[in-house]
Amino acid sequence: MTDTRAPGHAASGAMPATTAPPAQLSSRHFLGIEGLNPLEINGLLDRGNVFADIIQNNGLFEPPLSDMLRGLTVLNLFFENSTRTRVSFELAAKNLGASVLNINVAGSSVKKGETLLDTATTLNAMHPHILVVRHNCSGAVQLLSQHVDAAVINGGDGRHEHPTQALLDALTIKRRVGRIEGLKIAICGDIANSRVARSNIHLLSTLGAEIRLVCPATLLPVAVDSMGVEIFTDLEEGIEGVDIVMMLRLQTERMEGTETPSQREYFNLFGLDRNKLMRAAPQALIMHPGPMNRGVEIDSATADDVEKSLIRTQVEIGVAARMACLEALAGGGGAP
Ligand code: CP
């Protein structure tokens, strides 16, 4: 397995190379990065780092870690498709000893017209402890959290937030580069429709990174002026000298059809390839939350560059970051 840690961050056999206590959160739900303070974010990152070390050392999760969620039930309720988030939450919960149930929304009574709130209160009556929810409407997960006893984790809501993606992205950067403060990070592509961008802007700027948004003017989010970011509508200018280039998928499922030119034209202007990447800092690293559309926002040679691409590492670190979230909610009064 690839060593994703910064130089000097040595492993020590089967034991974690780092120690940190379980993270503490002031809320009993984990609905977004906005509103978290640096202590809460760093607590999650430090604890995720401990779990990532164990995973990286091919270590098994043994007591007391493997018992942290024993007796608790985690329910994955995904109204939108997912590979990474759903599977990594399942692995994360199982690593900590929880029972996990995956609700097949396509085969549920939602298809018979049951509403989100009726579905939530029905599931709540079966007393799950933690609900991980993804929904295509911004705010749906928060609404649901007001009607259940379980602790709720946002697995991505519409264009709003994808907080555990931002956490795993930050943990991936910290383990590889050693810091976030002072880094120049370009988030490029379909910003308007991206909950990943929104969560990353909150998290990375809270920890002191300099954020640039790079996209066609038609894909700028509303209220961008209040985000404390620099805006570029030219990819090569936007990634000039940056340390991290974070590419995003065109979320055509959230578009009305007129926001972008053809995919070929989009790639020519905003797709990342080796030539354009030469404008970034020499040590620049490439990230993408996935799923990727190769040949649209990034070409294969760049996405699969073993020296520069962190895309597979992001997936690996996702399990560790989600373990830190689950543990924090289980211990923070969210789960009974
Ligand atoms: N990054 C992300 O959320 O991927 P999935 O849609 O596969 O969960």
mmCIF file of C-alpha atoms and ligand atoms in Angstrom:
data_model
loop_
_atom_site.group_PDB
_atom_site.id
_atom_site.type_symbol
_atom_site.label_atom_id
_atom_site.label_comp_id
_atom_site.label_asym_id
_atom_site.label_seq_id
_atom_site.Cartn_x
_atom_site.Cartn_y
_atom_site.Cartn_z
ATOM 1 C CA MET A 1 0.000 0.000 0.000
ATOM 2 C CA THR A 2 1.304 3.497 -0.831
ATOM 3 C CA ASP A 3 2.730 5.530 2.052
ATOM 4 C CA THR A 4 0.611 8.705 2.035
ATOM 5 C CA ARG A 5 2.375 10.443 4.873
ATOM 6 C CA ALA A 6 4.627 13.468 4.683
ATOM 7 C CA PRO A 7 8.365 12.710 4.813
ATOM 8 C CA GLY A 8 9.526 12.209 8.400
ATOM 9 C CA HIS A 9 6.149 10.879 9.505
ATOM 10 C CA ALA A 10 7.429 7.351 10.100
ATOM 11 C CA ALA A 11 5.370 4.218 10.701
ATOM 12 C CA SER A 12 6.057 2.058 13.742
ATOM 13 C CA GLY A 13 5.108 -1.547 13.051
ATOM 14 C CA ALA A 14 1.500 -2.503 13.559
ATOM 15 C CA MET A 15 0.907 0.332 16.033
ATOM 16 C CA PRO A 16 -0.335 3.741 14.923
ATOM 17 C CA ALA A 17 2.530 6.185 14.377
ATOM 18 C CA THR A 18 0.452 8.962 15.892
ATOM 19 C CA THR A 19 -1.922 9.248 18.778
ATOM 20 C CA ALA A 20 -4.890 11.536 19.253
ATOM 21 C CA PRO A 21 -8.037 11.268 21.360
ATOM 22 C CA PRO A 22 -11.495 10.845 19.799
ATOM 23 C CA ALA A 23 -12.665 14.120 18.245
ATOM 24 C CA GLN A 24 -15.230 16.231 20.094
ATOM 25 C CA LEU A 25 -18.066 17.931 18.229
ATOM 26 C CA SER A 26 -20.405 20.514 19.721
ATOM 27 C CA SER A 27 -23.359 19.310 17.608
ATOM 28 C CA ARG A 28 -24.953 15.881 17.888
ATOM 29 C CA HIS A 29 -25.218 15.769 14.062
ATOM 30 C CA PHE A 30 -22.547 16.228 11.377
ATOM 31 C CA LEU A 31 -24.355 18.204 8.684
ATOM 32 C CA GLY A 32 -21.685 20.499 7.267
ATOM 33 C CA ILE A 33 -18.234 22.018 7.620
ATOM 34 C CA GLU A 34 -19.680 25.545 7.798
ATOM 35 C CA GLY A 35 -19.924 26.419 11.463
ATOM 36 C CA LEU A 36 -17.243 23.987 12.673
ATOM 37 C CA ASN A 37 -14.367 25.665 14.472
ATOM 38 C CA PRO A 38 -10.680 24.883 13.816
ATOM 39 C CA LEU A 39 -10.479 22.811 17.038
ATOM 40 C CA GLU A 40 -13.317 20.547 15.880
ATOM 41 C CA ILE A 41 -11.856 20.199 12.371
ATOM 42 C CA ASN A 42 -8.329 19.515 13.630
ATOM 43 C CA GLY A 43 -9.698 17.031 16.182
ATOM 44 C CA LEU A 44 -11.320 15.047 13.377
ATOM 45 C CA LEU A 45 -8.210 15.269 11.189
ATOM 46 C CA ASP A 46 -5.874 14.171 13.995
ATOM 47 C CA ARG A 47 -8.066 11.221 14.892
ATOM 48 C CA GLY A 48 -8.514 10.317 11.203
ATOM 49 C CA ASN A 49 -4.728 10.341 10.923
ATOM 50 C CA VAL A 50 -4.476 7.694 13.644
ATOM 51 C CA PHE A 51 -6.965 5.484 11.790
ATOM 52 C CA ALA A 52 -5.211 6.108 8.459
ATOM 53 C CA ASP A 53 -1.911 4.939 9.961
ATOM 54 C CA ILE A 54 -3.501 1.704 11.106
ATOM 55 C CA ILE A 55 -5.088 1.128 7.679
ATOM 56 C CA GLN A 56 -1.808 1.976 5.973
ATOM 57 C CA ASN A 57 0.086 -0.533 8.121
ATOM 58 C CA ASN A 58 -2.453 -3.178 7.064
ATOM 59 C CA GLY A 59 -3.395 -3.282 10.719
ATOM 60 C CA LEU A 60 -6.553 -4.842 12.015
ATOM 61 C CA PHE A 61 -8.754 -2.739 14.226
ATOM 62 C CA GLU A 62 -8.520 -4.460 17.603
ATOM 63 C CA PRO A 63 -10.097 -3.629 20.987
ATOM 64 C CA PRO A 64 -10.653 -1.001 22.265
ATOM 65 C CA LEU A 65 -10.943 0.662 18.814
ATOM 66 C CA SER A 66 -12.860 -2.209 17.258
ATOM 67 C CA ASP A 67 -15.420 -1.959 20.086
ATOM 68 C CA MET A 68 -15.982 1.801 19.912
ATOM 69 C CA LEU A 69 -19.339 1.390 18.129
ATOM 70 C CA ARG A 70 -20.214 -2.116 19.338
ATOM 71 C CA GLY A 71 -23.935 -2.389 20.017
ATOM 72 C CA LEU A 72 -24.717 0.594 17.763
ATOM 73 C CA THR A 73 -26.512 0.435 14.430
ATOM 74 C CA VAL A 74 -25.447 2.635 11.520
ATOM 75 C CA LEU A 75 -27.999 3.002 8.764
ATOM 76 C CA ASN A 76 -26.925 4.144 5.278
ATOM 77 C CA LEU A 77 -29.814 5.923 3.549
ATOM 78 C CA PHE A 78 -28.724 7.078 0.093
ATOM 79 C CA PHE A 79 -31.358 8.696 -2.144
ATOM 80 C CA GLU A 80 -28.628 9.411 -4.740
ATOM 81 C CA ASN A 81 -26.086 7.008 -6.215
ATOM 82 C CA SER A 82 -22.762 6.527 -4.483
ATOM 83 C CA THR A 83 -19.809 4.162 -4.567
ATOM 84 C CA ARG A 84 -17.105 5.759 -2.402
ATOM 85 C CA THR A 85 -19.137 7.421 0.333
ATOM 86 C CA ARG A 86 -21.553 4.561 0.963
ATOM 87 C CA VAL A 87 -18.958 1.772 0.906
ATOM 88 C CA SER A 88 -16.426 3.681 2.990
ATOM 89 C CA PHE A 89 -19.041 4.509 5.646
ATOM 90 C CA GLU A 90 -19.919 0.818 5.781
ATOM 91 C CA LEU A 91 -16.264 -0.185 6.168
ATOM 92 C CA ALA A 92 -15.629 2.575 8.696
ATOM 93 C CA ALA A 93 -18.592 1.549 10.849
ATOM 94 C CA LYS A 94 -17.648 -2.140 10.697
ATOM 95 C CA ASN A 95 -14.021 -1.353 11.621
ATOM 96 C CA LEU A 96 -15.386 0.222 14.818
ATOM 97 C CA GLY A 97 -17.667 -2.718 15.604
ATOM 98 C CA ALA A 98 -21.060 -1.274 14.585
ATOM 99 C CA SER A 99 -23.839 -3.151 12.826
ATOM 100 C CA VAL A 100 -24.525 -1.602 9.426
ATOM 101 C CA LEU A 101 -27.682 -1.640 7.338
ATOM 102 C CA ASN A 102 -27.814 -0.289 3.793
ATOM 103 C CA ILE A 103 -31.276 0.844 2.743
ATOM 104 C CA ASN A 104 -31.947 0.177 -0.927
ATOM 105 C CA VAL A 105 -33.952 3.328 -1.691
ATOM 106 C CA ALA A 106 -34.815 2.047 -5.187
ATOM 107 C CA GLY A 107 -36.491 -0.953 -3.543
ATOM 108 C CA SER A 108 -38.047 0.965 -0.632
ATOM 109 C CA SER A 109 -41.460 2.488 -0.050
ATOM 110 C CA VAL A 110 -40.058 5.827 -1.314
ATOM 111 C CA LYS A 111 -40.914 4.385 -4.740
ATOM 112 C CA LYS A 112 -44.544 4.086 -3.609
ATOM 113 C CA GLY A 113 -44.651 7.788 -2.799
ATOM 114 C CA GLU A 114 -43.556 7.814 0.859
ATOM 115 C CA THR A 115 -42.041 11.201 1.717
ATOM 116 C CA LEU A 116 -38.556 11.839 3.076
ATOM 117 C CA LEU A 117 -39.943 12.696 6.505
ATOM 118 C CA ASP A 118 -42.258 9.680 6.643
ATOM 119 C CA THR A 119 -39.349 7.473 5.593
ATOM 120 C CA ALA A 120 -37.154 9.052 8.267
ATOM 121 C CA THR A 121 -39.687 8.710 11.069
ATOM 122 C CA THR A 122 -40.435 5.124 10.008
ATOM 123 C CA LEU A 123 -36.763 4.209 10.198
ATOM 124 C CA ASN A 124 -36.429 6.172 13.442
ATOM 125 C CA ALA A 125 -39.065 3.934 15.010
ATOM 126 C CA MET A 126 -36.610 1.045 14.584
ATOM 127 C CA HIS A 127 -34.084 2.939 16.761
ATOM 128 C CA PRO A 128 -30.919 3.208 14.644
ATOM 129 C CA HIS A 129 -28.125 5.116 16.397
ATOM 130 C CA ILE A 130 -26.473 6.855 13.433
ATOM 131 C CA LEU A 131 -28.048 7.692 10.058
ATOM 132 C CA VAL A 132 -25.796 8.491 7.084
ATOM 133 C CA VAL A 133 -27.954 10.273 4.522
ATOM 134 C CA ARG A 134 -27.421 11.442 0.942
ATOM 135 C CA HIS A 135 -30.149 13.378 -0.836
ATOM 136 C CA ASN A 136 -30.387 15.396 -4.037
ATOM 137 C CA CYS A 137 -32.013 18.408 -2.303
ATOM 138 C CA SER A 138 -29.866 20.953 -0.450
ATOM 139 C CA GLY A 139 -31.075 21.109 3.154
ATOM 140 C CA ALA A 140 -32.887 17.740 3.070
ATOM 141 C CA VAL A 141 -30.433 16.137 5.489
ATOM 142 C CA GLN A 142 -30.789 18.975 7.991
ATOM 143 C CA LEU A 143 -34.583 18.744 7.778
ATOM 144 C CA LEU A 144 -34.417 15.008 8.398
ATOM 145 C CA SER A 145 -32.103 15.503 11.385
ATOM 146 C CA GLN A 146 -34.838 17.546 13.105
ATOM 147 C CA HIS A 147 -37.230 14.579 13.035
ATOM 148 C CA VAL A 148 -35.119 11.656 14.253
ATOM 149 C CA ASP A 149 -33.449 10.629 17.509
ATOM 150 C CA ALA A 150 -30.384 9.236 15.736
ATOM 151 C CA ALA A 151 -27.253 11.253 15.066
ATOM 152 C CA VAL A 152 -27.285 12.247 11.379
ATOM 153 C CA ILE A 153 -24.260 12.493 9.083
ATOM 154 C CA ASN A 154 -24.567 14.355 5.799
ATOM 155 C CA GLY A 155 -23.336 12.065 3.004
ATOM 156 C CA GLY A 156 -23.946 14.861 0.477
ATOM 157 C CA ASP A 157 -27.044 17.063 0.063
ATOM 158 C CA GLY A 158 -27.736 18.617 -3.327
ATOM 159 C CA ARG A 159 -25.382 21.509 -4.065
ATOM 160 C CA HIS A 160 -24.997 22.309 -0.364
ATOM 161 C CA GLU A 161 -22.294 20.302 1.467
ATOM 162 C CA HIS A 162 -20.386 17.017 1.427
ATOM 163 C CA PRO A 163 -18.546 17.439 4.725
ATOM 164 C CA THR A 164 -16.852 14.048 4.991
ATOM 165 C CA GLN A 165 -15.432 14.492 1.468
ATOM 166 C CA ALA A 166 -13.800 17.766 2.554
ATOM 167 C CA LEU A 167 -12.434 16.079 5.675
ATOM 168 C CA LEU A 168 -10.885 13.240 3.717
ATOM 169 C CA ASP A 169 -9.472 15.699 1.185
ATOM 170 C CA ALA A 170 -7.845 17.742 3.950
ATOM 171 C CA LEU A 171 -6.483 14.616 5.639
ATOM 172 C CA THR A 172 -5.049 13.431 2.313
ATOM 173 C CA ILE A 173 -3.294 16.780 1.825
ATOM 174 C CA LYS A 174 -1.985 16.903 5.408
ATOM 175 C CA ARG A 175 -0.562 13.398 5.206
ATOM 176 C CA ARG A 176 1.148 14.081 1.889
ATOM 177 C CA VAL A 177 2.279 17.694 2.263
ATOM 178 C CA GLY A 178 2.397 17.977 6.053
ATOM 179 C CA ARG A 179 0.240 21.126 6.336
ATOM 180 C CA ILE A 180 -2.703 23.040 4.904
ATOM 181 C CA GLU A 181 -1.929 26.557 6.117
ATOM 182 C CA GLY A 182 -0.360 28.693 3.395
ATOM 183 C CA LEU A 183 -1.017 26.261 0.528
ATOM 184 C CA LYS A 184 -2.400 27.627 -2.738
ATOM 185 C CA ILE A 185 -5.291 25.375 -3.747
ATOM 186 C CA ALA A 186 -7.223 25.692 -7.035
ATOM 187 C CA ILE A 187 -10.697 24.115 -7.117
ATOM 188 C CA CYS A 188 -11.542 23.758 -10.801
ATOM 189 C CA GLY A 189 -14.639 22.889 -12.805
ATOM 190 C CA ASP A 190 -18.330 22.801 -12.000
ATOM 191 C CA ILE A 191 -18.238 24.867 -8.809
ATOM 192 C CA ALA A 192 -21.876 26.015 -9.012
ATOM 193 C CA ASN A 193 -23.251 22.501 -8.650
ATOM 194 C CA SER A 194 -20.583 21.149 -6.307
ATOM 195 C CA ARG A 195 -21.230 20.381 -2.639
ATOM 196 C CA VAL A 196 -17.613 19.148 -2.532
ATOM 197 C CA ALA A 197 -16.364 22.608 -3.526
ATOM 198 C CA ARG A 198 -18.534 24.312 -0.910
ATOM 199 C CA SER A 199 -17.358 22.058 1.938
ATOM 200 C CA ASN A 200 -13.737 22.326 0.826
ATOM 201 C CA ILE A 201 -13.892 26.120 0.625
ATOM 202 C CA HIS A 202 -15.119 26.256 4.243
ATOM 203 C CA LEU A 203 -12.631 23.714 5.561
ATOM 204 C CA LEU A 204 -9.472 24.640 3.679
ATOM 205 C CA SER A 205 -9.896 28.374 4.214
ATOM 206 C CA THR A 206 -10.640 27.833 7.928
ATOM 207 C CA LEU A 207 -7.271 26.058 8.146
ATOM 208 C CA GLY A 208 -5.449 28.889 6.354
ATOM 209 C CA ALA A 209 -5.185 27.790 2.705
ATOM 210 C CA GLU A 210 -5.465 30.324 -0.139
ATOM 211 C CA ILE A 211 -8.375 29.186 -2.320
ATOM 212 C CA ARG A 212 -8.870 29.892 -6.009
ATOM 213 C CA LEU A 213 -12.004 28.912 -7.926
ATOM 214 C CA VAL A 214 -11.461 28.207 -11.628
ATOM 215 C CA CYS A 215 -14.463 27.720 -13.906
ATOM 216 C CA PRO A 216 -16.496 29.186 -16.767
ATOM 217 C CA ALA A 217 -18.490 32.212 -15.614
ATOM 218 C CA THR A 218 -21.659 30.124 -16.070
ATOM 219 C CA LEU A 219 -20.474 27.677 -13.406
ATOM 220 C CA LEU A 220 -19.719 30.198 -10.674
ATOM 221 C CA PRO A 221 -21.870 29.739 -7.565
ATOM 222 C CA VAL A 222 -24.193 32.454 -6.290
ATOM 223 C CA ALA A 223 -22.790 34.585 -3.444
ATOM 224 C CA VAL A 224 -19.239 33.814 -4.582
ATOM 225 C CA ASP A 225 -18.151 37.318 -3.531
ATOM 226 C CA SER A 226 -18.684 36.467 0.130
ATOM 227 C CA MET A 227 -16.593 33.278 0.015
ATOM 228 C CA GLY A 228 -13.174 34.858 0.455
ATOM 229 C CA VAL A 229 -11.763 33.187 -2.661
ATOM 230 C CA GLU A 230 -10.068 34.370 -5.862
ATOM 231 C CA ILE A 231 -11.976 33.759 -9.101
ATOM 232 C CA PHE A 232 -10.461 32.745 -12.452
ATOM 233 C CA THR A 233 -12.222 31.950 -15.710
ATOM 234 C CA ASP A 234 -9.039 30.675 -17.397
ATOM 235 C CA LEU A 235 -7.635 27.328 -16.200
ATOM 236 C CA GLU A 236 -3.982 28.018 -16.959
ATOM 237 C CA GLU A 237 -4.072 31.389 -15.201
ATOM 238 C CA GLY A 238 -6.000 29.923 -12.293
ATOM 239 C CA ILE A 239 -3.541 27.112 -11.583
ATOM 240 C CA GLU A 240 -0.417 29.265 -12.047
ATOM 241 C CA GLY A 241 1.951 28.364 -9.183
ATOM 242 C CA VAL A 242 -0.610 26.417 -7.106
ATOM 243 C CA ASP A 243 0.312 23.524 -4.801
ATOM 244 C CA ILE A 244 -2.912 21.542 -5.260
ATOM 245 C CA VAL A 245 -5.150 21.275 -8.332
ATOM 246 C CA MET A 246 -8.536 19.869 -7.320
ATOM 247 C CA MET A 247 -10.638 18.935 -10.363
ATOM 248 C CA LEU A 248 -14.422 18.502 -10.248
ATOM 249 C CA ARG A 249 -16.859 16.567 -12.428
ATOM 250 C CA LEU A 250 -19.405 18.376 -14.581
ATOM 251 C CA GLN A 251 -22.596 17.527 -12.681
ATOM 252 C CA THR A 252 -24.858 17.359 -15.714
ATOM 253 C CA GLU A 253 -27.631 15.839 -13.566
ATOM 254 C CA ARG A 254 -27.945 19.229 -11.813
ATOM 255 C CA MET A 255 -27.696 21.369 -14.991
ATOM 256 C CA GLU A 256 -30.385 22.802 -17.189
ATOM 257 C CA GLY A 257 -28.363 22.324 -20.369
ATOM 258 C CA THR A 258 -26.871 25.710 -21.259
ATOM 259 C CA GLU A 259 -24.060 26.104 -18.728
ATOM 260 C CA THR A 260 -21.230 24.536 -20.766
ATOM 261 C CA PRO A 261 -20.132 24.159 -24.385
ATOM 262 C CA SER A 262 -19.732 20.636 -25.823
ATOM 263 C CA GLN A 263 -17.685 18.234 -23.681
ATOM 264 C CA ARG A 264 -14.875 18.423 -26.246
ATOM 265 C CA GLU A 265 -14.747 22.208 -26.086
ATOM 266 C CA TYR A 266 -15.000 22.063 -22.282
ATOM 267 C CA PHE A 267 -11.978 19.743 -22.140
ATOM 268 C CA ASN A 268 -9.992 22.032 -24.446
ATOM 269 C CA LEU A 269 -10.665 25.029 -22.199
ATOM 270 C CA PHE A 270 -11.057 23.580 -18.689
ATOM 271 C CA GLY A 271 -9.825 19.963 -18.849
ATOM 272 C CA LEU A 272 -6.559 19.213 -17.040
ATOM 273 C CA ASP A 273 -3.743 17.636 -19.043
ATOM 274 C CA ARG A 274 0.027 17.545 -18.638
ATOM 275 C CA ASN A 275 0.594 20.674 -20.705
ATOM 276 C CA LYS A 276 -1.764 22.815 -18.647
ATOM 277 C CA LEU A 277 -0.476 21.279 -15.394
ATOM 278 C CA MET A 278 2.986 22.688 -16.176
ATOM 279 C CA ARG A 279 1.631 26.101 -15.106
ATOM 280 C CA ALA A 280 1.151 24.823 -11.524
ATOM 281 C CA ALA A 281 4.018 24.659 -9.007
ATOM 282 C CA PRO A 282 6.592 21.971 -9.914
ATOM 283 C CA GLN A 283 5.573 19.870 -6.876
ATOM 284 C CA ALA A 284 1.829 20.350 -7.495
ATOM 285 C CA LEU A 285 -0.492 17.464 -6.663
ATOM 286 C CA ILE A 286 -3.763 16.527 -8.384
ATOM 287 C CA MET A 287 -6.995 15.655 -6.595
ATOM 288 C CA HIS A 288 -10.503 14.667 -7.676
ATOM 289 C CA PRO A 289 -13.340 13.526 -5.390
ATOM 290 C CA GLY A 290 -14.619 11.085 -8.029
ATOM 291 C CA PRO A 291 -16.359 9.796 -9.941
ATOM 292 C CA MET A 292 -14.192 11.123 -12.797
ATOM 293 C CA ASN A 293 -15.278 11.728 -16.349
ATOM 294 C CA ARG A 294 -12.020 11.033 -18.162
ATOM 295 C CA GLY A 295 -11.530 13.243 -21.205
ATOM 296 C CA VAL A 296 -14.012 15.833 -19.889
ATOM 297 C CA GLU A 297 -12.443 17.495 -16.802
ATOM 298 C CA ILE A 298 -9.179 15.498 -16.735
ATOM 299 C CA ASP A 299 -7.287 13.202 -19.076
ATOM 300 C CA SER A 300 -6.158 9.706 -18.116
ATOM 301 C CA ALA A 301 -2.416 10.426 -18.228
ATOM 302 C CA THR A 302 -2.874 13.139 -15.594
ATOM 303 C CA ALA A 303 -5.413 11.291 -13.435
ATOM 304 C CA ASP A 304 -3.235 8.167 -13.327
ATOM 305 C CA ASP A 305 0.125 9.921 -12.815
ATOM 306 C CA VAL A 306 1.549 7.944 -9.889
ATOM 307 C CA GLU A 307 3.816 10.784 -8.776
ATOM 308 C CA LYS A 308 1.258 13.575 -8.801
ATOM 309 C CA SER A 309 -2.222 12.134 -8.533
ATOM 310 C CA LEU A 310 -3.721 11.649 -5.061
ATOM 311 C CA ILE A 311 -7.033 10.379 -6.425
ATOM 312 C CA ARG A 312 -6.692 6.758 -5.230
ATOM 313 C CA THR A 313 -5.235 7.927 -1.913
ATOM 314 C CA GLN A 314 -8.321 10.090 -1.347
ATOM 315 C CA VAL A 315 -10.471 6.968 -1.555
ATOM 316 C CA GLU A 316 -8.213 5.087 0.864
ATOM 317 C CA ILE A 317 -8.187 7.940 3.373
ATOM 318 C CA GLY A 318 -11.985 8.217 3.140
ATOM 319 C CA VAL A 319 -12.458 5.207 5.410
ATOM 320 C CA ALA A 320 -10.212 6.712 8.108
ATOM 321 C CA ALA A 321 -11.859 10.148 7.948
ATOM 322 C CA ARG A 322 -15.317 8.581 8.257
ATOM 323 C CA MET A 323 -14.214 6.469 11.199
ATOM 324 C CA ALA A 324 -13.246 9.685 12.995
ATOM 325 C CA CYS A 325 -16.719 11.162 12.299
ATOM 326 C CA LEU A 326 -18.633 8.082 13.390
ATOM 327 C CA GLU A 327 -16.602 7.801 16.580
ATOM 328 C CA ALA A 328 -17.099 11.495 17.403
ATOM 329 C CA LEU A 329 -20.869 11.202 17.051
ATOM 330 C CA ALA A 330 -21.031 7.956 19.003
ATOM 331 C CA GLY A 331 -19.077 9.502 21.871
ATOM 332 C CA GLY A 332 -20.464 12.998 21.662
ATOM 333 C CA GLY A 333 -23.967 12.291 22.831
ATOM 334 C CA GLY A 334 -25.343 11.779 19.306
ATOM 335 C CA ALA A 335 -25.725 8.036 19.653
ATOM 336 C CA PRO A 336 -27.390 6.862 22.825
HETATM 337 N N1 CP B 1 -16.922 11.541 -3.962
HETATM 338 C C1 CP B 1 -18.109 10.933 -3.815
HETATM 339 O O1 CP B 1 -19.001 11.388 -3.104
HETATM 340 O O2 CP B 1 -18.210 9.755 -4.520
HETATM 341 P P1 CP B 1 -19.499 8.824 -4.522
HETATM 342 O O3 CP B 1 -20.586 9.568 -5.252
HETATM 343 O O4 CP B 1 -19.061 7.572 -5.263
HETATM 344 O O5 CP B 1 -19.887 8.546 -3.104
#
